[in-house]
Coordinates of C-alpha atoms and ligand atoms in Angstrom, one line a residue:
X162 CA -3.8 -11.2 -43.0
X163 CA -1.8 -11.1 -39.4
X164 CA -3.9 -13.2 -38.0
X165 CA -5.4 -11.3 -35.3
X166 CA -9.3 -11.7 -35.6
X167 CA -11.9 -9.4 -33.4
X168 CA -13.2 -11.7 -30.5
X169 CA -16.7 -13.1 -30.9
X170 CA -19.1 -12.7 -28.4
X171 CA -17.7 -9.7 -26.7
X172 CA -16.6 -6.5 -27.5
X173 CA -13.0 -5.3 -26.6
X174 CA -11.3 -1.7 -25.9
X175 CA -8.6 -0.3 -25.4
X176 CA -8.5 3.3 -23.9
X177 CA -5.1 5.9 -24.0
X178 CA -3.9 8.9 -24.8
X179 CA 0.2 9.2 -25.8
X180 CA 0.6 12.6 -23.9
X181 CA 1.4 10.0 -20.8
X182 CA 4.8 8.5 -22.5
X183 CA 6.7 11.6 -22.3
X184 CA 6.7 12.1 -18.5
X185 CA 10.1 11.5 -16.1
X186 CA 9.9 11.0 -13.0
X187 CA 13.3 11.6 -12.4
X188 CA 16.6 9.6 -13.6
X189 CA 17.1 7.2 -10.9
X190 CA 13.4 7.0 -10.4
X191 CA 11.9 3.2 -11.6
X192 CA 8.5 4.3 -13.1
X193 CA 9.5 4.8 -16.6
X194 CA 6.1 6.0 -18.5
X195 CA 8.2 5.1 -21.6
X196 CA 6.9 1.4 -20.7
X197 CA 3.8 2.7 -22.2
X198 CA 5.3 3.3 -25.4
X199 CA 6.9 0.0 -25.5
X200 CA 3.1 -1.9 -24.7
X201 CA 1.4 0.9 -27.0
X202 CA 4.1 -0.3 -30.0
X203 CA 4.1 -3.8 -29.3
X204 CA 0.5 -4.0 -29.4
X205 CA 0.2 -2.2 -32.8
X206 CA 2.9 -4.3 -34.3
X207 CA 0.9 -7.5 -34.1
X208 CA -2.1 -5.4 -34.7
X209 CA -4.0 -6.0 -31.8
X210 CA -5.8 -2.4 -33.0
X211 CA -8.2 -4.7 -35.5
X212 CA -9.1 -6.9 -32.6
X213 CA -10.7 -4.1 -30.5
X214 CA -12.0 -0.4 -30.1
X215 CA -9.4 2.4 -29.7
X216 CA -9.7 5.1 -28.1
X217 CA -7.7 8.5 -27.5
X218 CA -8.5 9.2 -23.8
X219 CA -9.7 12.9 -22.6
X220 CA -7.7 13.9 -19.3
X221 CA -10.4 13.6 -16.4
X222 CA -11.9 17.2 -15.2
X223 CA -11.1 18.0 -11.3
X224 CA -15.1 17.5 -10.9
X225 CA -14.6 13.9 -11.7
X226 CA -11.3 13.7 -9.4
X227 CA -13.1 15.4 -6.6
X228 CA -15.6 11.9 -6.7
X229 CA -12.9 11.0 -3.8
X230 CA -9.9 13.0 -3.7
X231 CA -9.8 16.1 -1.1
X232 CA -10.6 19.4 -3.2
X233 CA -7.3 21.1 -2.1
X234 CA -5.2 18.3 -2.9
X235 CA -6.7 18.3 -6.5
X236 CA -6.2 21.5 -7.1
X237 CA -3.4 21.2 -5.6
X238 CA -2.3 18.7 -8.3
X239 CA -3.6 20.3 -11.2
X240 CA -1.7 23.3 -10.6
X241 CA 1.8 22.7 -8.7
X242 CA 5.0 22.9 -10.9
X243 CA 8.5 22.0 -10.5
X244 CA 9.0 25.9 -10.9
X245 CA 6.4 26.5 -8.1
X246 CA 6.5 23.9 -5.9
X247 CA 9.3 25.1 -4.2
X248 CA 7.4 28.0 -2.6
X249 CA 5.0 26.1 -1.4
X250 CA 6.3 25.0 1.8
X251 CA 10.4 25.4 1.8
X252 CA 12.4 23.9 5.2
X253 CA 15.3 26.0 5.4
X254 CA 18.3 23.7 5.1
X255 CA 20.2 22.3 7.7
X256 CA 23.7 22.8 5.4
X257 CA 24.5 24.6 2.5
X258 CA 23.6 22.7 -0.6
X259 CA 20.6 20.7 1.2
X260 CA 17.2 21.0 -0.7
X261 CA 14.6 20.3 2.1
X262 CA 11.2 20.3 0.4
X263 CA 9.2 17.3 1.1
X264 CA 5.7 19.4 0.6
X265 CA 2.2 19.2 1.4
X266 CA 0.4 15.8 0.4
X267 CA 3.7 13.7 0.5
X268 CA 4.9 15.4 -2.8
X269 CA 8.4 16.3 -3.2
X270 CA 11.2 17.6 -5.5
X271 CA 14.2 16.1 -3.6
X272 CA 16.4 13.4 -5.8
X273 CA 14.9 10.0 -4.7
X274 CA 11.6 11.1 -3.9
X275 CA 8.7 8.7 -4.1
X276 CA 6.5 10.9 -5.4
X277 CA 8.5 13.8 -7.2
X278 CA 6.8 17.1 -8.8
X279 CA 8.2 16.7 -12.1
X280 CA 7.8 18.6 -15.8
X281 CA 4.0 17.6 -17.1
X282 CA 2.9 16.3 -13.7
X283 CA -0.6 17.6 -13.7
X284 CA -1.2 16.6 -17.3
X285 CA 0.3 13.1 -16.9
X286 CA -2.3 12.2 -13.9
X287 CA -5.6 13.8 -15.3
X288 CA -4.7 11.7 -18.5
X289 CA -4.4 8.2 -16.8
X290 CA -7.5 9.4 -14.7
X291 CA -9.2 10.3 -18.2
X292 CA -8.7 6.7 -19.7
X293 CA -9.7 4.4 -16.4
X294 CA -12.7 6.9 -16.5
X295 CA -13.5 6.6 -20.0
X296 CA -12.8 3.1 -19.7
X297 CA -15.2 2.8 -17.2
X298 CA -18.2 4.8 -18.8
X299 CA -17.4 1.9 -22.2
X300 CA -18.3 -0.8 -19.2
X301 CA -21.5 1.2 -17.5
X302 CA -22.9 1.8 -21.2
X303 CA -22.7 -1.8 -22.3
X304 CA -20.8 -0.4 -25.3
X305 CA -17.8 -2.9 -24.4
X306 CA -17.2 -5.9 -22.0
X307 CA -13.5 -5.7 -21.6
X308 CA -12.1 -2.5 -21.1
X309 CA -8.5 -1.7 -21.4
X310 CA -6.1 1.2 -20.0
X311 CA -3.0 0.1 -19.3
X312 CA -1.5 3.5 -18.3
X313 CA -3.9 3.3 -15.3
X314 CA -4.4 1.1 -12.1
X315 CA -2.4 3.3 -9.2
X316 CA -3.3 1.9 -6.2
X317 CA -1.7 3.0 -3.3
X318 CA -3.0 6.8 -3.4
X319 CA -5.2 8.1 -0.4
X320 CA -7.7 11.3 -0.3
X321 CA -5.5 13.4 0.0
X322 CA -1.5 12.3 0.0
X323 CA 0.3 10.5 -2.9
X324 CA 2.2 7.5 -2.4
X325 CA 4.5 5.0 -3.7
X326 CA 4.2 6.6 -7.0
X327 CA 0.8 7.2 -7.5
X328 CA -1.3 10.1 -6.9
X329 CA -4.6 10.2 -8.3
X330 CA -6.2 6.8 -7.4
X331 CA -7.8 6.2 -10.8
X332 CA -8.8 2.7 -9.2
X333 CA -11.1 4.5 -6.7
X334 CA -12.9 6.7 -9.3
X335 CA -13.8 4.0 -11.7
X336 CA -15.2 1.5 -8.6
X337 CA -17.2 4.7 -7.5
X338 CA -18.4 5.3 -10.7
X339 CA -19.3 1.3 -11.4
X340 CA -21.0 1.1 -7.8
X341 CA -24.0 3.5 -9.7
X342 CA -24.8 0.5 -11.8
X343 CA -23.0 -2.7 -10.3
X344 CA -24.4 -3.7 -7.2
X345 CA -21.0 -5.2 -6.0
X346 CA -17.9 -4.8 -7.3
X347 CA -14.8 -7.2 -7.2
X348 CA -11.9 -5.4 -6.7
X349 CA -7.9 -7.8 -7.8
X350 CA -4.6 -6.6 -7.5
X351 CA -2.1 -9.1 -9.1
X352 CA 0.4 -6.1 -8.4
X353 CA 3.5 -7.2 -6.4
X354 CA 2.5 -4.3 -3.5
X355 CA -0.4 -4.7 -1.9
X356 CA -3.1 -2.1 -3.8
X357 CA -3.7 0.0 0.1
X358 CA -5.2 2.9 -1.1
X359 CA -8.0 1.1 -3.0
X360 CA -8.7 -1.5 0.3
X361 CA -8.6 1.9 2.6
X362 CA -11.0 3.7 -0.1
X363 CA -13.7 0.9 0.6
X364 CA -12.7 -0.6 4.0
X365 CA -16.3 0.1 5.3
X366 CA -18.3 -0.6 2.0
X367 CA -19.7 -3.9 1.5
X368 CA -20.4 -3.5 -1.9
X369 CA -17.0 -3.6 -2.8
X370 CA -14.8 -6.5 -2.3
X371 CA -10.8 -6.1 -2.6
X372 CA -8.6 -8.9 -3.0
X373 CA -4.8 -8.0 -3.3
X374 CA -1.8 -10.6 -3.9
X375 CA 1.3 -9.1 -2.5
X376 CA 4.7 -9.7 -1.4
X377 CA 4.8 -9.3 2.3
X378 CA 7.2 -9.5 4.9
X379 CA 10.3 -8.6 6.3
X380 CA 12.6 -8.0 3.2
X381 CA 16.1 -7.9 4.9
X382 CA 18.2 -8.2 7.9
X383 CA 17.4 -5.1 9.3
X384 CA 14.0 -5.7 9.0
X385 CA 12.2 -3.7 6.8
X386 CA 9.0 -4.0 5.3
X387 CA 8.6 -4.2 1.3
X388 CA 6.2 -1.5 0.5
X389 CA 3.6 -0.3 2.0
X390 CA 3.5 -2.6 4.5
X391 CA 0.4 -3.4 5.0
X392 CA -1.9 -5.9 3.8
X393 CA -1.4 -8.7 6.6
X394 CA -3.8 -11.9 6.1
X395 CA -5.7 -10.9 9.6
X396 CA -6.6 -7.3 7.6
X397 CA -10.0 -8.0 6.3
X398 CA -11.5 -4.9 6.3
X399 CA -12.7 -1.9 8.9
X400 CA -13.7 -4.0 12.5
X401 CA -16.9 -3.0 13.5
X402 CA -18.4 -1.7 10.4
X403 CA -20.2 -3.3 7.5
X404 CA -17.2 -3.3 5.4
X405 CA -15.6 -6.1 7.3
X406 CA -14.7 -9.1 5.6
X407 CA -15.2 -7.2 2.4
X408 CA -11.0 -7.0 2.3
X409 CA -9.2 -10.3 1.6
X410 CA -5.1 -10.1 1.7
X411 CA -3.3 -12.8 0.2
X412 CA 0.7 -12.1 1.6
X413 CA 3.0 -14.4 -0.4
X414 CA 6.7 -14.6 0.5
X415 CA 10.2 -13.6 -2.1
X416 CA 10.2 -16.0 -4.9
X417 CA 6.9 -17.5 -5.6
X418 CA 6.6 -19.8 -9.3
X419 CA 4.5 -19.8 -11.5
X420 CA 3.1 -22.9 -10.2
X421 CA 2.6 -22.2 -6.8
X422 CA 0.9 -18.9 -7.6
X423 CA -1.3 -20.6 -9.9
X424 CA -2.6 -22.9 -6.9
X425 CA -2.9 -19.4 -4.7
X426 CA -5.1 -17.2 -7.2
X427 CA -7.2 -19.4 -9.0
X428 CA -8.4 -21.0 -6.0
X429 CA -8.7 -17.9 -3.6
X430 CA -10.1 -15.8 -6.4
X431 CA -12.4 -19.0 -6.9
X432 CA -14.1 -19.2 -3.6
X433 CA -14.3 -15.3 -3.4
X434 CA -16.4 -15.2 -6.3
X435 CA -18.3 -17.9 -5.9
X436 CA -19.3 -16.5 -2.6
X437 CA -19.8 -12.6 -3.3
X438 CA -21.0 -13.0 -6.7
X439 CA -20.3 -9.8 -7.8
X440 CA -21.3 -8.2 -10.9
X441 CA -18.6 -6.4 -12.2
X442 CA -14.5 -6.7 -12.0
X443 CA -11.6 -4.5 -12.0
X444 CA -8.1 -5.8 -12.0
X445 CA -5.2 -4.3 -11.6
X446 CA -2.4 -6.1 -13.6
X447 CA 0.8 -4.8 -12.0
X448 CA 4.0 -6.4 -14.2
X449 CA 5.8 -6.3 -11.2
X450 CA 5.0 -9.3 -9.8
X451 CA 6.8 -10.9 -12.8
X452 CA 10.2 -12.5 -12.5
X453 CA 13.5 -10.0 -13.0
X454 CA 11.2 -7.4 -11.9
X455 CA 13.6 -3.7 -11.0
X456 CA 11.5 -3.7 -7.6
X457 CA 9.3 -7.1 -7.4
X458 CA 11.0 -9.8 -5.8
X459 CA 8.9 -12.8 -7.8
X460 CA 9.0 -15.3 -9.9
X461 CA 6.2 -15.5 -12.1
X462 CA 6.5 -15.7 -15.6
X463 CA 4.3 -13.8 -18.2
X464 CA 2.2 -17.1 -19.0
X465 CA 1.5 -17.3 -15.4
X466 CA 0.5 -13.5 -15.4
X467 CA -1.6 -13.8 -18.1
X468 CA -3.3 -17.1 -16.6
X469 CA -4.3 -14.9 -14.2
X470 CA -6.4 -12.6 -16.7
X471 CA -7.8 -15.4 -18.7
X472 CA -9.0 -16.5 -15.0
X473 CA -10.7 -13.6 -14.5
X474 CA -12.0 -12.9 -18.2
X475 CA -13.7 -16.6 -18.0
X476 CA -16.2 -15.0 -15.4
X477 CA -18.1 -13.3 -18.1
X478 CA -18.4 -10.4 -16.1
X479 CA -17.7 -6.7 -16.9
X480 CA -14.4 -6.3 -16.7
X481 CA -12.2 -3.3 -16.4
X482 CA -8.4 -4.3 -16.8
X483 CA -5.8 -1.9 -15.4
X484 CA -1.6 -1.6 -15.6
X485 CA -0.1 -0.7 -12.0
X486 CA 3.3 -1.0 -11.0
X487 CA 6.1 -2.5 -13.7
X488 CA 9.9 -1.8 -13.5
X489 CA 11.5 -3.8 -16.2
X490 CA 10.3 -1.9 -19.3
X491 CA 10.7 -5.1 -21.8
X492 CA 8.7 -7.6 -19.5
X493 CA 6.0 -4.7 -18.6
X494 CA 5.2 -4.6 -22.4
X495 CA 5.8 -7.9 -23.4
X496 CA 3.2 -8.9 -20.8
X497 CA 0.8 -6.4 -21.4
X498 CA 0.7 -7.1 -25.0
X499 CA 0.0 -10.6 -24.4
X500 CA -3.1 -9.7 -22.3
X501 CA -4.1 -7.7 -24.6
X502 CA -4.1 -10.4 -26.8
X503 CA -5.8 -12.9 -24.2
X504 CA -8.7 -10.2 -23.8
X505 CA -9.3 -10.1 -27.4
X506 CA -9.1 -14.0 -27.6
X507 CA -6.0 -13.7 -29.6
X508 CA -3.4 -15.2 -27.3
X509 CA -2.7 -18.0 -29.6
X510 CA -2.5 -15.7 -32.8
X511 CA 0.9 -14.1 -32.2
X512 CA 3.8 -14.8 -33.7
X513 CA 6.7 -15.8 -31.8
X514 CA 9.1 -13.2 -33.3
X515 CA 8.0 -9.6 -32.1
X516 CA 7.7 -7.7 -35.1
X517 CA 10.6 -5.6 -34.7
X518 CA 10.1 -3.2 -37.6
X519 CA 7.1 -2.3 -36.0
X520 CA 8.5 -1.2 -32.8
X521 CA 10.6 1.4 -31.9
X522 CA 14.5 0.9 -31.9
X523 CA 16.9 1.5 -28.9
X524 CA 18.9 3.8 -30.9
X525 CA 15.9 5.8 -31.6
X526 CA 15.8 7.0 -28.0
X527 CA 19.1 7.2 -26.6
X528 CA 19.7 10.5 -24.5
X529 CA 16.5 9.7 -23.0
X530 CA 16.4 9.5 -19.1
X531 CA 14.5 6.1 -19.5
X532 CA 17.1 3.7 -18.7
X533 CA 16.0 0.5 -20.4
X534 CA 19.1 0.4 -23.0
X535 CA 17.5 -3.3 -25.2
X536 CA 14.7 -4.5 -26.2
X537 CA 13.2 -7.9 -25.2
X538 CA 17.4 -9.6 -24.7
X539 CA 16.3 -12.6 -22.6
X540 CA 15.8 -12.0 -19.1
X541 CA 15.8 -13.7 -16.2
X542 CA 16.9 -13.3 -12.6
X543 CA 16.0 -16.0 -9.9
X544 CA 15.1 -14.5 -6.0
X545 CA 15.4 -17.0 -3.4
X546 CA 12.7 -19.2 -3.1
X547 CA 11.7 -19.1 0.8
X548 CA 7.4 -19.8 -0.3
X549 CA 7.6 -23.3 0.9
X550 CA 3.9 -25.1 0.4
X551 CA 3.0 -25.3 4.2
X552 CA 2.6 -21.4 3.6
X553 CA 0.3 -21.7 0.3
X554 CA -1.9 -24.2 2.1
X555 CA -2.1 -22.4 5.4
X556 CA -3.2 -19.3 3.3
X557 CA -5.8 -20.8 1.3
X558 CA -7.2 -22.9 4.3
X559 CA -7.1 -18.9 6.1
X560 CA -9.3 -17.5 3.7
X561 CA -12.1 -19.8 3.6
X562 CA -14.7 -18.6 5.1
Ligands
V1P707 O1 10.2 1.8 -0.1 C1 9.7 2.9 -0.3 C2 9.6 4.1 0.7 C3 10.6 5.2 0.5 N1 11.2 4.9 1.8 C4 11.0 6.0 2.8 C5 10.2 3.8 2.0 N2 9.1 3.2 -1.5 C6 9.1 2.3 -2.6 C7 7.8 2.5 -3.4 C8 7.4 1.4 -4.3 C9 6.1 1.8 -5.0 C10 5.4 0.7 -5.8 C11 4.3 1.3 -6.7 C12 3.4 0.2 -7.3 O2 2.8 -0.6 -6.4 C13 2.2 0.9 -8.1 C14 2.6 1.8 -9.2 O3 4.1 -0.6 -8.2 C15 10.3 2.5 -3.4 C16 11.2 1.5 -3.9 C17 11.3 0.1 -3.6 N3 12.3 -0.6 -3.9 O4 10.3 -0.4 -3.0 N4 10.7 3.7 -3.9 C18 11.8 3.5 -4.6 N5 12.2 2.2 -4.6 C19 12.6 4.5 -5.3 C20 13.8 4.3 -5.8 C21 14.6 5.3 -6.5 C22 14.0 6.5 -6.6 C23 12.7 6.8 -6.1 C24 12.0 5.8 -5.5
CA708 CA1 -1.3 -6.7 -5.1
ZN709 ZN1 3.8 -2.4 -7.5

């Protein structure tokens, strides 16, 4: 009747839980769970639902978060408040009017705050943990060969610290749980920021390889890095330990097209499979490595981004697909829709026209601290293009090994 057909051969789903869409971070803040709703409404308006098994994710227990993360920090983060976070560790301030809080485990309630304690914290990050996880267990049961949690894949946080907006690395719990089963694990971050905690998780394991695409480099005159930092080509794991060479680092310049990424990740990605073989994938599918991105600087376009999932679903391998970073709420859907679709083998079954009835309407959430005012206008915004092809071939010549 719509069009969309379940996929043949291989079974589909698609793990969440709504009690993530009504988190805020903070006004000025650019993770907007309300991105979620958008993907979550999209993807029911061309009734991608009939093309897969849903789910309604259980938040992860502090047993299963304890698989990595330090004990304190955990119950740390299943407890702290906005109300009692204050206590926990107050600077007095310098002048009146100062709030000085920046807290155990890089948390903070100061305005501008990477990783702010906000209302519905706690239950916000044991959900996202409770779909990867449940996501996961669909994968080490045979019961699906694609699963899907889009409200997942938050890869920069460590043992015990949170960073860059993540704080529970939901990445490093599913990889620890596959490692029972999967001998080797491939590990792909198409995220625009290089995915550090989950390379630092498993810098001396060689049964997990991590390959991260990332903007890297000096970002301005003054010289600073674009986050984290880290993730140089010459970083290929822990020296002197079994894990090395088990990290590959693909740093990629402002303003690389469609084209040119195209050449990078299906050739890198290529060689590294065809040389660790590995028996099960997870990839992270951060939307900020799209063009017009809030905090990317890229120029990718959702075709590309989705190339890059068809890639990786052509492997025939288990395959765990996360979200990640993404800062332009319309794009963030829009694209994870459309990979939805591709995983379900329905990428040439959507309409053109977004089914708008389906989906909910701006006016339906004004007053809301989201800040995306319209839905889907055209968008696109051009960054410099400084990725000149010397660079791509350089890189790809780096990495063979
Ligand atoms: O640049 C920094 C830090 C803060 N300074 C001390 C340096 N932080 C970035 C963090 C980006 C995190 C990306 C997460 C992900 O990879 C996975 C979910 O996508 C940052 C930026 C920026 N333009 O890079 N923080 C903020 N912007 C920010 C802006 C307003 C309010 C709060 C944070
Ligand atoms: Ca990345
Ligand atoms: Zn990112």
């Amino acid at each position: 009747s719509n069009g969309i057909t379940r996929p043949k051969g291989h079974t589909v789903s698609f793990h969440y839980n709504s009690g993530v869409e009504d988190m805020h971070f903070g006004k000025t803040h650019p993770m907007k769970p309300w991105r979620l709703t958008l993907t979550k409404h999209l993807v029911l308006g061309y009734g991608l639902q009939y093309a897969m098994d849903t789910y309604v994710a259980m938040p992860a227990s502090k047993d299963q978060v304890r698989a990595f993360h330090d004990p304190d920090y955990v119950d740390f983060l299943k407890e702290v408040s906005p109300q009692t976070f204050r206590y926990q560790r107050f600077i007095p301030p310098k002048h009146e009017g100062d709030t000085v809080d920046l807290g155990p485990f890089n948390l903070s309630t100061s305005p501008g705050a990477d990783c702010p304690v906000f209302d519905g914290m706690s239950e916000y990050l044991f959900l996202y943990t409770g779909a990867t996880l449940a996501a996961t267990n669909q994968l080490l049961t045979g019961q699906s060969d694609i699963a899907i949690n889009w409200s997942g894949g938050l890869h920069h946080a460590h043992k015990s610290e949170a960073s860059g907006f993540c704080y529970i690395n939901d990445i490093v719990l599913a990889i620890l749980d596959l490692l029972h089963l999967f001998p080797r694990v491939l590990y792909i971050d198409i995220d625009v920021h290089h995915g550090d905690g989950v390379e630092e998780a498993f810098q001396r394991q060689p049964r997990v390889m991590t390959l991260s695409y990332h903007r890297y480099g000096p970002y301005d005159e003054t010289g600073h890095k674009f986050f984290p930092g880290t993730g140089d080509l010459a970083d290929t794991g822990l020296k002197g330990t079994i894990g090395e060479h088990f990290a590959l680092n693909v740093p990629i310049p402002s303003g690389i097209d469609d084209r040119q990424y195209k050449y990078l990740f299906e050739s890198i990605t290529a060689r590294a499979i065809d040389a660790y073989k590995p028996k099960a994938i997870v990839l992270q599918c951060g939307a900020d490595s799209l063009g017009g991105d809030r905090l990317g600087q890229f120029n990718i376009n959702i075709k590309q981004h989705g190339e890059c999932v068809s890639f990786v679903k052509k492997q025939g391998l288990p395959l765990l697909i996360l979200g990640g970073g993404g800062y332009t709420a319309r794009n963030v859907a829009r694209a994870w829709c459309h990979e939805t679709a591709l995983a379900t083998d329905n990428g040439a079954n959507l309409p053109d026209r977004i089914p708008l009835d389906l989906v909910p309407r701006p006016q339906a959430f004004t007053g809301r601290a989201h800040g995306d005012g319209m839905l889907f206008p055209k968008f696109q915004r051009d960054h410099k293009n400084d990725c000149v092809e010397a660079d791509l071939e350089y890189m790809v010549k780096r990495l063979e090994w």
